[in-house]
Amino acid sequence: MSNLEPQRTGISLKKKPGSPRSLFDTFWTVIASLCMIVTLIPLFAVLIFVAIQGFSQLNLSLFTELPPPPGLSEGGIANALIGTIITVLLATAIAVPFGVLAAVYLSEFSGGNKIAQWVRFATNVLSGVPSIIAGIFAFGLLVSSGIVGFSAIAGGFALAVLMLPTIVRTTDEALQIVPQDVRWAAFGIGAYNYQTVLKVVLPAAIPSILTGVTLAVARAAGETAPLIFTALFSNFWPSVPPKGLLEPIATLSVLVYNFATVPFKPQQELAWAGSLILVLLVLITSVTARWASRQKTY
């Protein structure tokens, strides 16, 4: 009966070709398509240009050797790769527990009180703070005070400050979209609130939480300013932890910044290779986040 309703009422759902409404829809469809193309052009231009400049430098020595002295062409960026992995892992180890626990409180235990409102507001403000401010904050707190000095720990702390709002916001939203029926079912069989959160709600939200973590890691891996103020740079291999965590350490983003500004072509070529690797790391983490967001456990 519902299929015959438009015919019975004399209303046509089809737009006549050439009618003002059809032309109006076509016009805005074309405008939206052009805006999408204009948006994609810079993205693909950057990807293609970095790939052309950096792909020719990809070889075994790039991943196994130290950066060469100024003017020499033999060398790689292995120490910066290792340093990036170390600082990002440190930042993740700091930001994830605090971010997830804060989000659990906001979503499950706060009841929407004033504290939760202020924490959400502060998180939104912190997410828009320039990365250099996070670097200056970590510099003043850890480096200039002499607590750890220029080191991988200071760099990881600065990156953790940048990762924290992303993790808090995505985890908070992930917990809120878990159906309320899931919580009621757990309460119905006698589970306490903390048991429901730990054994039911959090496992159900893990895909979305992983999405937030990977996006935060992608942002942290490409940051330069915070690491200049905290991790500094080093042309040598990182020392074995824990000693190596208390010394200046090389990272890919700072290496690209340093080598792109020198007048020596070998160093400039290594900067392009480092840029390509950073782009690939961000692409991989973004694809991982996309995949994780499609995994549903409820």
PDB file of C-alpha atoms in Angstrom:
ATOM      1  CA  MET A   1       0.000   0.000   0.000  1.00  0.00           C
ATOM      2  CA  SER A   2       2.867   2.384   0.766  1.00  0.00           C
ATOM      3  CA  ASN A   3       4.222   2.052  -2.801  1.00  0.00           C
ATOM      4  CA  LEU A   4       0.907   3.193  -4.231  1.00  0.00           C
ATOM      5  CA  GLU A   5       0.482   6.132  -1.851  1.00  0.00           C
ATOM      6  CA  PRO A   6       2.245   8.763  -4.047  1.00  0.00           C
ATOM      7  CA  GLN A   7       0.054   7.745  -7.022  1.00  0.00           C
ATOM      8  CA  ARG A   8      -3.129   7.900  -4.976  1.00  0.00           C
ATOM      9  CA  THR A   9      -2.349  11.352  -3.675  1.00  0.00           C
ATOM     10  CA  GLY A  10      -1.220  12.607  -7.045  1.00  0.00           C
ATOM     11  CA  ILE A  11       2.239  13.547  -5.756  1.00  0.00           C
ATOM     12  CA  SER A  12       5.245  12.696  -7.965  1.00  0.00           C
ATOM     13  CA  LEU A  13       8.542  11.957  -6.241  1.00  0.00           C
ATOM     14  CA  LYS A  14      10.556  12.362  -9.447  1.00  0.00           C
ATOM     15  CA  LYS A  15      12.063  15.722 -10.343  1.00  0.00           C
ATOM     16  CA  LYS A  16      11.423  16.791 -13.916  1.00  0.00           C
ATOM     17  CA  PRO A  17      14.591  17.340 -15.998  1.00  0.00           C
ATOM     18  CA  GLY A  18      15.128  21.040 -16.591  1.00  0.00           C
ATOM     19  CA  SER A  19      12.929  22.113 -13.708  1.00  0.00           C
ATOM     20  CA  PRO A  20      14.272  24.839 -11.364  1.00  0.00           C
ATOM     21  CA  ARG A  21      14.571  22.343  -8.515  1.00  0.00           C
ATOM     22  CA  SER A  22      16.535  19.867 -10.642  1.00  0.00           C
ATOM     23  CA  LEU A  23      18.861  22.592 -11.908  1.00  0.00           C
ATOM     24  CA  PHE A  24      19.378  23.884  -8.370  1.00  0.00           C
ATOM     25  CA  ASP A  25      20.339  20.405  -7.117  1.00  0.00           C
ATOM     26  CA  THR A  26      22.692  19.883 -10.054  1.00  0.00           C
ATOM     27  CA  PHE A  27      24.363  23.231  -9.452  1.00  0.00           C
ATOM     28  CA  TRP A  28      25.127  22.518  -5.804  1.00  0.00           C
ATOM     29  CA  THR A  29      26.247  18.981  -6.610  1.00  0.00           C
ATOM     30  CA  VAL A  30      28.789  20.385  -9.050  1.00  0.00           C
ATOM     31  CA  ILE A  31      29.933  22.999  -6.503  1.00  0.00           C
ATOM     32  CA  ALA A  32      30.366  20.339  -3.811  1.00  0.00           C
ATOM     33  CA  SER A  33      32.323  18.118  -6.218  1.00  0.00           C
ATOM     34  CA  LEU A  34      34.630  20.995  -7.177  1.00  0.00           C
ATOM     35  CA  CYS A  35      35.250  21.818  -3.513  1.00  0.00           C
ATOM     36  CA  MET A  36      36.120  18.173  -2.864  1.00  0.00           C
ATOM     37  CA  ILE A  37      38.594  18.184  -5.774  1.00  0.00           C
ATOM     38  CA  VAL A  38      40.180  21.434  -4.598  1.00  0.00           C
ATOM     39  CA  THR A  39      40.569  19.901  -1.135  1.00  0.00           C
ATOM     40  CA  LEU A  40      42.236  16.759  -2.485  1.00  0.00           C
ATOM     41  CA  ILE A  41      44.669  18.537  -4.809  1.00  0.00           C
ATOM     42  CA  PRO A  42      47.032  19.803  -2.044  1.00  0.00           C
ATOM     43  CA  LEU A  43      46.932  16.411  -0.310  1.00  0.00           C
ATOM     44  CA  PHE A  44      47.905  14.427  -3.385  1.00  0.00           C
ATOM     45  CA  ALA A  45      50.382  17.115  -4.473  1.00  0.00           C
ATOM     46  CA  VAL A  46      52.251  16.798  -1.165  1.00  0.00           C
ATOM     47  CA  LEU A  47      52.163  12.987  -1.252  1.00  0.00           C
ATOM     48  CA  ILE A  48      53.389  12.791  -4.851  1.00  0.00           C
ATOM     49  CA  PHE A  49      56.115  15.411  -4.404  1.00  0.00           C
ATOM     50  CA  VAL A  50      57.472  13.805  -1.224  1.00  0.00           C
ATOM     51  CA  ALA A  51      57.321  10.364  -2.838  1.00  0.00           C
ATOM     52  CA  ILE A  52      59.246  11.535  -5.927  1.00  0.00           C
ATOM     53  CA  GLN A  53      61.918  13.281  -3.877  1.00  0.00           C
ATOM     54  CA  GLY A  54      62.298  10.624  -1.200  1.00  0.00           C
ATOM     55  CA  PHE A  55      61.740   7.310  -2.965  1.00  0.00           C
ATOM     56  CA  SER A  56      65.091   7.396  -4.770  1.00  0.00           C
ATOM     57  CA  GLN A  57      66.871   7.539  -1.390  1.00  0.00           C
ATOM     58  CA  LEU A  58      65.293   4.375  -0.009  1.00  0.00           C
ATOM     59  CA  ASN A  59      68.019   1.754   0.394  1.00  0.00           C
ATOM     60  CA  LEU A  60      69.427  -0.561   3.030  1.00  0.00           C
ATOM     61  CA  SER A  61      71.963   1.950   4.358  1.00  0.00           C
ATOM     62  CA  LEU A  62      69.178   4.435   5.034  1.00  0.00           C
ATOM     63  CA  PHE A  63      67.807   2.102   7.709  1.00  0.00           C
ATOM     64  CA  THR A  64      71.093   0.770   9.089  1.00  0.00           C
ATOM     65  CA  GLU A  65      73.607   3.644   9.206  1.00  0.00           C
ATOM     66  CA  LEU A  66      74.093   6.911  11.073  1.00  0.00           C
ATOM     67  CA  PRO A  67      73.719  10.320   9.381  1.00  0.00           C
ATOM     68  CA  PRO A  68      76.880  11.308   7.501  1.00  0.00           C
ATOM     69  CA  PRO A  69      79.064  14.303   8.413  1.00  0.00           C
ATOM     70  CA  PRO A  70      78.363  17.506   6.442  1.00  0.00           C
ATOM     71  CA  GLY A  71      79.289  17.116   2.780  1.00  0.00           C
ATOM     72  CA  LEU A  72      79.579  13.320   2.737  1.00  0.00           C
ATOM     73  CA  SER A  73      77.016  11.173   0.940  1.00  0.00           C
ATOM     74  CA  GLU A  74      77.326   7.824   2.732  1.00  0.00           C
ATOM     75  CA  GLY A  75      74.929   7.366   5.625  1.00  0.00           C
ATOM     76  CA  GLY A  76      71.385   6.892   6.804  1.00  0.00           C
ATOM     77  CA  ILE A  77      68.829   7.844   9.416  1.00  0.00           C
ATOM     78  CA  ALA A  78      68.703   4.670  11.510  1.00  0.00           C
ATOM     79  CA  ASN A  79      69.292   6.457  14.810  1.00  0.00           C
ATOM     80  CA  ALA A  80      66.407   8.860  14.094  1.00  0.00           C
ATOM     81  CA  LEU A  81      64.084   5.956  13.304  1.00  0.00           C
ATOM     82  CA  ILE A  82      64.944   4.258  16.587  1.00  0.00           C
ATOM     83  CA  GLY A  83      64.649   7.556  18.471  1.00  0.00           C
ATOM     84  CA  THR A  84      61.206   8.234  17.008  1.00  0.00           C
ATOM     85  CA  ILE A  85      59.993   4.790  18.038  1.00  0.00           C
ATOM     86  CA  ILE A  86      61.365   5.257  21.564  1.00  0.00           C
ATOM     87  CA  THR A  87      59.846   8.705  22.140  1.00  0.00           C
ATOM     88  CA  VAL A  88      56.462   7.734  20.691  1.00  0.00           C
ATOM     89  CA  LEU A  89      56.359   4.562  22.810  1.00  0.00           C
ATOM     90  CA  LEU A  90      57.190   6.614  25.907  1.00  0.00           C
ATOM     91  CA  ALA A  91      54.484   9.133  25.049  1.00  0.00           C
ATOM     92  CA  THR A  92      51.962   6.334  24.477  1.00  0.00           C
ATOM     93  CA  ALA A  93      52.874   4.681  27.777  1.00  0.00           C
ATOM     94  CA  ILE A  94      52.245   7.980  29.561  1.00  0.00           C
ATOM     95  CA  ALA A  95      49.167   9.243  27.714  1.00  0.00           C
ATOM     96  CA  VAL A  96      47.092   6.074  27.259  1.00  0.00           C
ATOM     97  CA  PRO A  97      46.596   5.085  30.945  1.00  0.00           C
ATOM     98  CA  PHE A  98      45.843   8.644  32.056  1.00  0.00           C
ATOM     99  CA  GLY A  99      43.653   9.376  29.038  1.00  0.00           C
ATOM    100  CA  VAL A 100      41.599   6.186  29.256  1.00  0.00           C
ATOM    101  CA  LEU A 101      41.116   6.467  33.035  1.00  0.00           C
ATOM    102  CA  ALA A 102      40.061  10.106  32.718  1.00  0.00           C
ATOM    103  CA  ALA A 103      37.554   9.172  30.004  1.00  0.00           C
ATOM    104  CA  VAL A 104      36.187   6.298  32.113  1.00  0.00           C
ATOM    105  CA  TYR A 105      35.542   8.724  34.959  1.00  0.00           C
ATOM    106  CA  LEU A 106      33.879  11.265  32.663  1.00  0.00           C
ATOM    107  CA  SER A 107      31.617   8.719  30.996  1.00  0.00           C
ATOM    108  CA  GLU A 108      30.840   6.207  33.728  1.00  0.00           C
ATOM    109  CA  PHE A 109      31.325   7.746  37.173  1.00  0.00           C
ATOM    110  CA  SER A 110      31.013  11.528  36.960  1.00  0.00           C
ATOM    111  CA  GLY A 111      27.270  11.672  36.357  1.00  0.00           C
ATOM    112  CA  GLY A 112      27.778  14.844  34.321  1.00  0.00           C
ATOM    113  CA  ASN A 113      28.816  16.920  37.342  1.00  0.00           C
ATOM    114  CA  LYS A 114      30.638  20.243  37.233  1.00  0.00           C
ATOM    115  CA  ILE A 115      34.049  18.580  37.398  1.00  0.00           C
ATOM    116  CA  ALA A 116      33.285  16.530  34.286  1.00  0.00           C
ATOM    117  CA  GLN A 117      32.094  19.628  32.451  1.00  0.00           C
ATOM    118  CA  TRP A 118      35.281  21.512  33.291  1.00  0.00           C
ATOM    119  CA  VAL A 119      37.481  18.543  32.367  1.00  0.00           C
ATOM    120  CA  ARG A 120      35.774  18.236  28.977  1.00  0.00           C
ATOM    121  CA  PHE A 121      36.160  21.974  28.443  1.00  0.00           C
ATOM    122  CA  ALA A 122      39.863  21.837  29.379  1.00  0.00           C
ATOM    123  CA  THR A 123      40.358  18.872  27.051  1.00  0.00           C
ATOM    124  CA  ASN A 124      38.811  20.762  24.147  1.00  0.00           C
ATOM    125  CA  VAL A 125      41.036  23.770  24.875  1.00  0.00           C
ATOM    126  CA  LEU A 126      44.154  21.619  25.175  1.00  0.00           C
ATOM    127  CA  SER A 127      43.435  19.922  21.848  1.00  0.00           C
ATOM    128  CA  GLY A 128      43.731  23.310  20.139  1.00  0.00           C
ATOM    129  CA  VAL A 129      46.929  24.430  21.879  1.00  0.00           C
ATOM    130  CA  PRO A 130      49.882  24.756  19.441  1.00  0.00           C
ATOM    131  CA  SER A 131      52.434  21.980  19.778  1.00  0.00           C
ATOM    132  CA  ILE A 132      55.220  24.443  20.525  1.00  0.00           C
ATOM    133  CA  ILE A 133      53.402  25.411  23.729  1.00  0.00           C
ATOM    134  CA  ALA A 134      53.514  21.780  24.844  1.00  0.00           C
ATOM    135  CA  GLY A 135      57.245  21.795  24.112  1.00  0.00           C
ATOM    136  CA  ILE A 136      57.833  24.939  26.148  1.00  0.00           C
ATOM    137  CA  PHE A 137      55.768  23.497  29.006  1.00  0.00           C
ATOM    138  CA  ALA A 138      57.817  20.279  29.053  1.00  0.00           C
ATOM    139  CA  PHE A 139      61.029  22.295  28.738  1.00  0.00           C
ATOM    140  CA  GLY A 140      60.160  24.453  31.732  1.00  0.00           C
ATOM    141  CA  LEU A 141      58.919  21.545  33.822  1.00  0.00           C
ATOM    142  CA  LEU A 142      61.617  18.951  33.119  1.00  0.00           C
ATOM    143  CA  VAL A 143      64.573  20.415  31.229  1.00  0.00           C
ATOM    144  CA  SER A 144      65.257  23.876  32.632  1.00  0.00           C
ATOM    145  CA  SER A 145      64.473  22.677  36.152  1.00  0.00           C
ATOM    146  CA  GLY A 146      67.145  20.000  35.799  1.00  0.00           C
ATOM    147  CA  ILE A 147      64.850  17.079  36.596  1.00  0.00           C
ATOM    148  CA  VAL A 148      65.883  15.089  33.517  1.00  0.00           C
ATOM    149  CA  GLY A 149      67.450  17.587  31.079  1.00  0.00           C
ATOM    150  CA  PHE A 150      67.315  17.140  27.296  1.00  0.00           C
ATOM    151  CA  SER A 151      66.312  13.512  26.944  1.00  0.00           C
ATOM    152  CA  ALA A 152      63.988  10.950  25.428  1.00  0.00           C
ATOM    153  CA  ILE A 153      61.865  11.068  28.587  1.00  0.00           C
ATOM    154  CA  ALA A 154      61.338  14.816  28.236  1.00  0.00           C
ATOM    155  CA  GLY A 155      60.440  14.350  24.569  1.00  0.00           C
ATOM    156  CA  GLY A 156      58.014  11.552  25.377  1.00  0.00           C
ATOM    157  CA  PHE A 157      56.376  13.702  28.051  1.00  0.00           C
ATOM    158  CA  ALA A 158      55.910  16.590  25.612  1.00  0.00           C
ATOM    159  CA  LEU A 159      54.339  14.293  23.028  1.00  0.00           C
ATOM    160  CA  ALA A 160      52.121  12.746  25.717  1.00  0.00           C
ATOM    161  CA  VAL A 161      50.708  16.208  26.467  1.00  0.00           C
ATOM    162  CA  LEU A 162      49.700  16.488  22.811  1.00  0.00           C
ATOM    163  CA  MET A 163      48.267  12.962  22.680  1.00  0.00           C
ATOM    164  CA  LEU A 164      46.237  13.241  25.877  1.00  0.00           C
ATOM    165  CA  PRO A 165      43.255  15.323  24.643  1.00  0.00           C
ATOM    166  CA  THR A 166      42.781  13.121  21.570  1.00  0.00           C
ATOM    167  CA  ILE A 167      42.756   9.959  23.672  1.00  0.00           C
ATOM    168  CA  VAL A 168      40.416  11.440  26.298  1.00  0.00           C
ATOM    169  CA  ARG A 169      37.909  12.722  23.756  1.00  0.00           C
ATOM    170  CA  THR A 170      37.813   9.605  21.569  1.00  0.00           C
ATOM    171  CA  THR A 171      37.627   7.257  24.562  1.00  0.00           C
ATOM    172  CA  ASP A 172      34.890   9.341  26.186  1.00  0.00           C
ATOM    173  CA  GLU A 173      32.847   9.245  22.984  1.00  0.00           C
ATOM    174  CA  ALA A 174      33.562   5.530  22.498  1.00  0.00           C
ATOM    175  CA  LEU A 175      32.231   4.704  25.964  1.00  0.00           C
ATOM    176  CA  GLN A 176      29.146   6.842  25.486  1.00  0.00           C
ATOM    177  CA  ILE A 177      28.116   5.079  22.258  1.00  0.00           C
ATOM    178  CA  VAL A 178      28.142   1.663  23.924  1.00  0.00           C
ATOM    179  CA  PRO A 179      24.420   0.803  24.177  1.00  0.00           C
ATOM    180  CA  GLN A 180      22.891   1.370  27.604  1.00  0.00           C
ATOM    181  CA  ASP A 181      21.242  -2.035  27.316  1.00  0.00           C
ATOM    182  CA  VAL A 182      24.684  -3.609  27.690  1.00  0.00           C
ATOM    183  CA  ARG A 183      25.126  -1.938  31.069  1.00  0.00           C
ATOM    184  CA  TRP A 184      21.621  -2.863  32.199  1.00  0.00           C
ATOM    185  CA  ALA A 185      22.222  -6.475  31.248  1.00  0.00           C
ATOM    186  CA  ALA A 186      25.368  -6.546  33.395  1.00  0.00           C
ATOM    187  CA  PHE A 187      23.550  -4.911  36.303  1.00  0.00           C
ATOM    188  CA  GLY A 188      20.736  -7.406  35.878  1.00  0.00           C
ATOM    189  CA  ILE A 189      23.005 -10.362  36.619  1.00  0.00           C
ATOM    190  CA  GLY A 190      24.395  -8.688  39.731  1.00  0.00           C
ATOM    191  CA  ALA A 191      27.556  -6.997  38.468  1.00  0.00           C
ATOM    192  CA  TYR A 192      28.892  -3.984  40.314  1.00  0.00           C
ATOM    193  CA  ASN A 193      29.496  -0.720  38.472  1.00  0.00           C
ATOM    194  CA  TYR A 194      33.270  -1.167  38.264  1.00  0.00           C
ATOM    195  CA  GLN A 195      32.818  -4.768  37.060  1.00  0.00           C
ATOM    196  CA  THR A 196      30.474  -3.589  34.340  1.00  0.00           C
ATOM    197  CA  VAL A 197      32.960  -0.966  33.197  1.00  0.00           C
ATOM    198  CA  LEU A 198      36.031  -3.226  33.266  1.00  0.00           C
ATOM    199  CA  LYS A 199      34.523  -6.429  31.874  1.00  0.00           C
ATOM    200  CA  VAL A 200      31.706  -5.216  29.637  1.00  0.00           C
ATOM    201  CA  VAL A 201      31.851  -1.554  28.609  1.00  0.00           C
ATOM    202  CA  LEU A 202      35.604  -1.179  28.028  1.00  0.00           C
ATOM    203  CA  PRO A 203      35.936  -4.383  25.950  1.00  0.00           C
ATOM    204  CA  ALA A 204      32.989  -3.263  23.830  1.00  0.00           C
ATOM    205  CA  ALA A 205      34.622   0.131  23.204  1.00  0.00           C
ATOM    206  CA  ILE A 206      38.140  -1.161  22.482  1.00  0.00           C
ATOM    207  CA  PRO A 207      37.963  -0.713  18.651  1.00  0.00           C
ATOM    208  CA  SER A 208      37.018   2.952  18.999  1.00  0.00           C
ATOM    209  CA  ILE A 209      39.590   3.468  21.754  1.00  0.00           C
ATOM    210  CA  LEU A 210      42.288   1.992  19.503  1.00  0.00           C
ATOM    211  CA  THR A 211      41.200   4.402  16.795  1.00  0.00           C
ATOM    212  CA  GLY A 212      41.827   7.349  19.105  1.00  0.00           C
ATOM    213  CA  VAL A 213      45.176   5.973  20.223  1.00  0.00           C
ATOM    214  CA  THR A 214      46.414   5.427  16.674  1.00  0.00           C
ATOM    215  CA  LEU A 215      45.319   8.913  15.628  1.00  0.00           C
ATOM    216  CA  ALA A 216      47.145  10.363  18.638  1.00  0.00           C
ATOM    217  CA  VAL A 217      50.259   8.350  17.753  1.00  0.00           C
ATOM    218  CA  ALA A 218      50.090   9.619  14.174  1.00  0.00           C
ATOM    219  CA  ARG A 219      50.037  13.196  15.392  1.00  0.00           C
ATOM    220  CA  ALA A 220      52.847  12.673  17.893  1.00  0.00           C
ATOM    221  CA  ALA A 221      55.133  10.939  15.385  1.00  0.00           C
ATOM    222  CA  GLY A 222      55.216  13.984  13.121  1.00  0.00           C
ATOM    223  CA  GLU A 223      55.702  16.712  15.727  1.00  0.00           C
ATOM    224  CA  THR A 224      58.924  18.728  15.617  1.00  0.00           C
ATOM    225  CA  ALA A 225      58.700  21.791  17.888  1.00  0.00           C
ATOM    226  CA  PRO A 226      58.132  19.905  21.180  1.00  0.00           C
ATOM    227  CA  LEU A 227      61.127  17.657  20.480  1.00  0.00           C
ATOM    228  CA  ILE A 228      63.450  20.552  19.691  1.00  0.00           C
ATOM    229  CA  PHE A 229      62.808  21.891  23.200  1.00  0.00           C
ATOM    230  CA  THR A 230      63.010  18.522  24.964  1.00  0.00           C
ATOM    231  CA  ALA A 231      64.730  15.658  23.136  1.00  0.00           C
ATOM    232  CA  LEU A 232      67.063  17.975  21.203  1.00  0.00           C
ATOM    233  CA  PHE A 233      69.052  15.844  18.704  1.00  0.00           C
ATOM    234  CA  SER A 234      71.960  13.448  18.497  1.00  0.00           C
ATOM    235  CA  ASN A 235      74.114  12.140  15.652  1.00  0.00           C
ATOM    236  CA  PHE A 236      74.869   8.940  17.544  1.00  0.00           C
ATOM    237  CA  TRP A 237      73.095   5.694  18.350  1.00  0.00           C
ATOM    238  CA  PRO A 238      70.754   5.830  21.354  1.00  0.00           C
ATOM    239  CA  SER A 239      72.323   4.313  24.459  1.00  0.00           C
ATOM    240  CA  VAL A 240      70.842   1.206  26.012  1.00  0.00           C
ATOM    241  CA  PRO A 241      67.939   2.027  28.400  1.00  0.00           C
ATOM    242  CA  PRO A 242      67.581   3.227  31.056  1.00  0.00           C
ATOM    243  CA  LYS A 243      70.669   5.399  30.460  1.00  0.00           C
ATOM    244  CA  GLY A 244      69.594   6.150  26.898  1.00  0.00           C
ATOM    245  CA  LEU A 245      66.275   7.553  28.092  1.00  0.00           C
ATOM    246  CA  LEU A 246      68.102  10.300  30.003  1.00  0.00           C
ATOM    247  CA  GLU A 247      70.190  11.543  27.055  1.00  0.00           C
ATOM    248  CA  PRO A 248      69.410  13.658  23.964  1.00  0.00           C
ATOM    249  CA  ILE A 249      68.023  11.491  21.197  1.00  0.00           C
ATOM    250  CA  ALA A 250      67.517  11.833  17.445  1.00  0.00           C
ATOM    251  CA  THR A 251      64.023  11.797  15.928  1.00  0.00           C
ATOM    252  CA  LEU A 252      62.835  11.815  12.336  1.00  0.00           C
ATOM    253  CA  SER A 253      60.967  15.101  12.484  1.00  0.00           C
ATOM    254  CA  VAL A 254      63.901  17.007  13.987  1.00  0.00           C
ATOM    255  CA  LEU A 255      66.294  15.349  11.528  1.00  0.00           C
ATOM    256  CA  VAL A 256      64.135  16.559   8.636  1.00  0.00           C
ATOM    257  CA  TYR A 257      64.084  20.062  10.124  1.00  0.00           C
ATOM    258  CA  ASN A 258      67.858  20.136  10.644  1.00  0.00           C
ATOM    259  CA  PHE A 259      68.895  18.605   7.324  1.00  0.00           C
ATOM    260  CA  ALA A 260      66.424  20.541   5.170  1.00  0.00           C
ATOM    261  CA  THR A 261      68.054  23.832   6.169  1.00  0.00           C
ATOM    262  CA  VAL A 262      71.709  22.948   5.491  1.00  0.00           C
ATOM    263  CA  PRO A 263      73.375  23.706   2.123  1.00  0.00           C
ATOM    264  CA  PHE A 264      74.651  20.143   1.604  1.00  0.00           C
ATOM    265  CA  LYS A 265      72.773  18.022  -0.943  1.00  0.00           C
ATOM    266  CA  PRO A 266      73.346  14.612   0.780  1.00  0.00           C
ATOM    267  CA  GLN A 267      71.733  15.918   3.960  1.00  0.00           C
ATOM    268  CA  GLN A 268      68.864  17.434   1.971  1.00  0.00           C
ATOM    269  CA  GLU A 269      68.268  14.075   0.280  1.00  0.00           C
ATOM    270  CA  LEU A 270      68.155  12.370   3.666  1.00  0.00           C
ATOM    271  CA  ALA A 271      65.616  14.995   4.764  1.00  0.00           C
ATOM    272  CA  TRP A 272      63.367  14.022   1.841  1.00  0.00           C
ATOM    273  CA  ALA A 273      63.778  10.345   2.692  1.00  0.00           C
ATOM    274  CA  GLY A 274      62.859  11.067   6.318  1.00  0.00           C
ATOM    275  CA  SER A 275      59.824  13.045   5.152  1.00  0.00           C
ATOM    276  CA  LEU A 276      58.648  10.102   3.053  1.00  0.00           C
ATOM    277  CA  ILE A 277      59.023   7.701   5.982  1.00  0.00           C
ATOM    278  CA  LEU A 278      57.070  10.057   8.240  1.00  0.00           C
ATOM    279  CA  VAL A 279      54.294  10.289   5.655  1.00  0.00           C
ATOM    280  CA  LEU A 280      54.197   6.499   5.379  1.00  0.00           C
ATOM    281  CA  LEU A 281      54.045   6.149   9.173  1.00  0.00           C
ATOM    282  CA  VAL A 282      51.128   8.575   9.366  1.00  0.00           C
ATOM    283  CA  LEU A 283      49.401   6.773   6.477  1.00  0.00           C
ATOM    284  CA  ILE A 284      49.814   3.375   8.134  1.00  0.00           C
ATOM    285  CA  THR A 285      48.485   4.603  11.466  1.00  0.00           C
ATOM    286  CA  SER A 286      45.548   6.324   9.760  1.00  0.00           C
ATOM    287  CA  VAL A 287      44.656   3.139   7.863  1.00  0.00           C
ATOM    288  CA  THR A 288      44.957   1.178  11.110  1.00  0.00           C
ATOM    289  CA  ALA A 289      42.633   3.634  12.823  1.00  0.00           C
ATOM    290  CA  ARG A 290      40.144   3.303   9.971  1.00  0.00           C
ATOM    291  CA  TRP A 291      40.259  -0.479  10.207  1.00  0.00           C
ATOM    292  CA  ALA A 292      39.908  -0.473  13.995  1.00  0.00           C
ATOM    293  CA  SER A 293      36.902   1.844  13.854  1.00  0.00           C
ATOM    294  CA  ARG A 294      35.025  -0.703  11.708  1.00  0.00           C
ATOM    295  CA  GLN A 295      35.490  -3.537  14.197  1.00  0.00           C
ATOM    296  CA  LYS A 296      32.385  -3.854  16.362  1.00  0.00           C
ATOM    297  CA  THR A 297      32.140  -5.936  19.509  1.00  0.00           C
ATOM    298  CA  TYR A 298      28.508  -5.200  20.343  1.00  0.00           C
TER     299      TYR A 298
END
